[in-house]
Amino acid sequence: MVSNQKLFSVGSFDFRAQHLLVLGILVLTFSLSVIIRAGPLNFDTQLFEYDPFFNFRATEYLIENGYENYFTWHDEKAWYPFGRDVSDTSQVTLHFAAAFLYQVFGFGMPLYTFLIYMPLVISAITAIVVFGLVRVLAGTTAGLISSLMFAITIPLVIRGFAGWFKSEPLGVFLGVLALYFFVSGIKSDNNKISILKLIAGAFCVTLSISAWG
């Protein structure tokens, strides 16, 4: 069959035409997810609603003042008149992840702008992780269909579009990634790899709970 035709090899892995097709569909799914979730940018490049602005402010404080000050920060401008202990009442993982990603991938971009684009990129990456999860459970075709459905499903789109710097995009990503590690770890025949994947799954689900609150 043409789909099984060998194109080239990378180490012991033979790259075949069917792999090129799968890769092409995943690139299309990723691009479609980004395009759909970038819709609000046609109207304005802004964060939406109250929580994204607070999360932006908390992330900015974390970057400018450091981790120790973040954990002792009592924000007197929030929850008037008593103020707010930010680290005790926030999705801490969301702020830490955003600060880390900005410092690595910000490339001089304003933090505010970076956080506008962050939700749609994470959601698009989640679509690829969905493929990996469903592929382990039901095969490549089911994985591709599930990935595409995740990319275009409206309830998921409206909780992961540009400007929606809230808990859902990162929380869903980490949750799906945790499921992938758990399922692939259980199905793995290599005990060492299985244990590592299960540990990674436990770590990701903990972060997911913190990110989503």
Coordinates of C-alpha atoms in Angstrom, one line a residue:
M1 CA 0.0 0.0 0.0
V2 CA 1.1 3.6 -0.7
S3 CA 0.4 4.6 2.9
N4 CA 3.0 2.0 4.1
Q5 CA 5.7 3.3 1.7
K6 CA 8.9 4.1 3.6
L7 CA 10.1 7.7 3.0
F8 CA 13.1 7.9 5.3
S9 CA 14.4 6.7 8.6
V10 CA 15.3 8.5 11.8
G11 CA 17.4 6.1 13.9
S12 CA 15.3 2.9 14.2
F13 CA 12.1 4.6 13.2
D14 CA 10.8 4.4 9.6
F15 CA 8.9 7.5 8.5
R16 CA 6.2 6.4 6.1
A17 CA 3.6 8.1 4.0
Q18 CA 0.8 7.5 6.5
H19 CA 2.9 9.3 9.2
L20 CA 3.1 12.3 6.8
L21 CA -0.7 12.3 6.4
V22 CA -1.3 12.1 10.2
L23 CA 1.2 15.0 10.7
G24 CA -0.5 17.0 8.1
I25 CA -4.0 16.6 9.7
L26 CA -2.6 17.5 13.1
V27 CA -1.0 20.7 11.7
L28 CA -4.4 21.5 10.1
T29 CA -6.2 20.8 13.4
F30 CA -3.7 23.0 15.3
S31 CA -4.1 25.8 12.7
L32 CA -7.9 25.6 12.7
S33 CA -8.0 25.7 16.5
V34 CA -5.8 28.9 16.5
I35 CA -7.8 30.6 13.8
I36 CA -11.2 29.9 15.5
R37 CA -10.0 31.0 18.9
A38 CA -8.3 34.2 17.4
G39 CA -11.8 35.5 16.3
P40 CA -12.1 38.1 19.1
L41 CA -8.8 39.7 17.8
N42 CA -10.8 40.9 14.8
F43 CA -12.6 43.3 17.2
D44 CA -10.0 44.2 19.8
T45 CA -6.8 43.0 21.3
Q46 CA -7.7 42.9 25.0
L47 CA -8.2 40.7 28.0
F48 CA -11.9 39.9 28.6
E49 CA -13.8 40.2 31.9
Y50 CA -12.5 40.8 35.4
D51 CA -10.6 37.6 36.3
P52 CA -8.2 37.8 33.3
F53 CA -7.2 41.3 34.4
F54 CA -6.6 40.1 37.9
N55 CA -4.6 37.2 36.7
F56 CA -2.6 39.5 34.6
R57 CA -1.9 41.8 37.6
A58 CA -0.9 38.8 39.7
T59 CA 1.4 37.4 37.0
E60 CA 3.0 40.9 36.6
Y61 CA 3.5 41.1 40.4
L62 CA 5.1 37.7 40.4
I63 CA 7.6 38.6 37.6
E64 CA 8.5 42.0 39.1
N65 CA 8.7 41.0 42.8
G66 CA 9.7 37.4 42.8
Y67 CA 8.2 34.2 44.2
E68 CA 8.8 34.9 47.9
N69 CA 7.0 38.2 47.8
Y70 CA 4.1 36.7 45.8
F71 CA 3.4 34.2 48.6
T72 CA 3.2 36.9 51.2
W73 CA 1.3 39.4 49.0
H74 CA -1.9 40.8 50.5
D75 CA -3.6 42.7 47.7
E76 CA -5.3 45.7 49.2
K77 CA -6.8 46.7 45.9
A78 CA -8.9 43.6 45.7
W79 CA -11.9 42.4 47.7
Y80 CA -12.5 45.8 49.3
P81 CA -12.4 46.6 52.2
F82 CA -10.4 43.7 53.6
G83 CA -8.0 42.9 50.7
R84 CA -7.0 39.5 49.4
D85 CA -4.2 37.0 50.3
V86 CA -3.4 36.2 46.6
S87 CA -1.6 32.9 47.0
D88 CA -4.3 31.5 49.2
T89 CA -7.2 32.5 47.0
S90 CA -5.9 32.2 43.4
Q91 CA -5.0 29.6 40.8
V92 CA -1.3 29.8 41.7
T93 CA -0.2 27.4 39.0
L94 CA -1.7 29.6 36.4
H95 CA 0.3 32.6 37.5
F96 CA 3.6 30.6 37.8
A97 CA 3.1 28.9 34.4
A98 CA 2.4 32.2 32.7
A99 CA 5.4 33.9 34.3
F100 CA 7.7 31.0 33.3
L101 CA 6.3 30.8 29.7
Y102 CA 6.6 34.6 29.3
Q103 CA 10.2 34.6 30.5
V104 CA 11.1 31.7 28.1
F105 CA 8.9 32.7 25.0
G106 CA 8.1 36.4 25.6
F107 CA 10.9 37.6 23.2
G108 CA 10.5 41.2 24.4
M109 CA 6.7 41.2 23.9
P110 CA 4.7 43.1 26.6
L111 CA 3.3 40.7 29.2
Y112 CA -0.2 42.0 28.6
T113 CA 0.0 41.0 24.9
F114 CA 1.6 37.7 25.7
L115 CA -1.2 36.7 28.0
I116 CA -3.8 37.6 25.4
Y117 CA -2.4 35.0 23.0
M118 CA -1.5 32.4 25.6
P119 CA -5.0 30.8 26.0
L120 CA -5.5 30.2 22.3
V121 CA -2.0 28.6 21.9
I122 CA -2.5 26.4 24.9
S123 CA -5.9 25.3 23.7
A124 CA -4.5 24.5 20.2
I125 CA -1.7 22.4 21.8
T126 CA -4.4 20.6 23.9
A127 CA -6.0 19.5 20.7
I128 CA -2.8 17.6 19.9
V129 CA -2.6 16.1 23.3
V130 CA -6.3 14.9 22.9
F131 CA -5.1 13.1 19.7
G132 CA -2.4 11.3 21.8
L133 CA -4.8 10.3 24.5
V134 CA -7.5 8.9 22.2
R135 CA -4.9 7.3 20.0
V136 CA -3.7 5.2 22.9
L137 CA -7.3 4.2 23.7
A138 CA -8.9 3.7 20.3
G139 CA -6.3 4.1 17.5
T140 CA -5.0 6.8 15.2
T141 CA -8.2 7.5 13.3
A142 CA -10.3 8.0 16.4
G143 CA -7.5 10.2 17.8
L144 CA -7.5 12.5 14.7
I145 CA -11.3 12.8 14.8
S146 CA -11.3 13.6 18.6
S147 CA -8.5 16.2 18.1
L148 CA -10.5 17.9 15.3
M149 CA -13.7 17.9 17.4
F150 CA -11.8 19.5 20.4
A151 CA -10.6 22.2 18.0
I152 CA -14.0 23.2 16.8
T153 CA -16.4 22.4 19.7
I154 CA -18.1 25.7 20.7
P155 CA -18.2 25.2 24.5
L156 CA -14.5 24.5 24.5
V157 CA -13.8 27.4 22.1
I158 CA -15.5 30.0 24.3
R159 CA -13.4 28.9 27.2
G160 CA -10.1 29.1 25.4
F161 CA -10.1 32.0 23.0
A162 CA -7.7 34.9 22.7
G163 CA -8.0 37.2 25.8
W164 CA -9.5 34.5 28.0
F165 CA -6.6 34.4 30.5
K166 CA -8.4 32.3 33.1
S167 CA -8.1 28.9 34.6
E168 CA -9.8 26.7 32.0
P169 CA -7.2 26.6 29.1
L170 CA -4.3 25.6 31.3
G171 CA -6.4 23.4 33.6
V172 CA -7.9 21.4 30.7
F173 CA -4.4 21.1 29.0
L174 CA -2.8 19.7 32.2
G175 CA -5.9 17.5 32.9
V176 CA -5.8 15.9 29.4
L177 CA -2.0 15.5 29.6
A178 CA -2.4 13.8 33.0
L179 CA -5.0 11.3 31.5
Y180 CA -2.6 10.6 28.6
F181 CA 0.2 9.8 31.0
F182 CA -2.0 7.6 33.1
V183 CA -3.5 5.6 30.2
S184 CA -0.3 5.2 28.3
G185 CA 1.5 4.3 31.5
I186 CA -1.0 1.6 32.4
K187 CA -0.8 0.2 28.8
S188 CA 3.0 0.3 28.6
D189 CA 4.8 -3.0 28.7
N190 CA 8.0 -1.4 30.0
N191 CA 7.8 -1.1 33.8
K192 CA 10.3 1.7 34.1
I193 CA 8.5 3.8 31.4
S194 CA 5.2 2.9 33.0
I195 CA 6.2 4.1 36.4
L196 CA 7.7 7.4 35.0
K197 CA 4.4 8.1 33.1
L198 CA 2.3 7.4 36.1
I199 CA 4.4 9.8 38.2
A200 CA 4.2 12.4 35.5
G201 CA 0.4 11.9 35.4
A202 CA 0.1 12.4 39.1
F203 CA 2.2 15.6 38.9
C204 CA 0.1 17.0 36.0
V205 CA -3.2 16.3 37.7
T206 CA -2.0 18.1 40.8
L207 CA -1.0 21.1 38.7
S208 CA -4.3 20.9 36.8
I209 CA -6.3 21.1 40.1
S210 CA -4.2 24.1 41.2
A211 CA -4.5 25.8 37.8
W212 CA -8.2 25.3 37.6
G213 CA -8.9 25.9 41.3

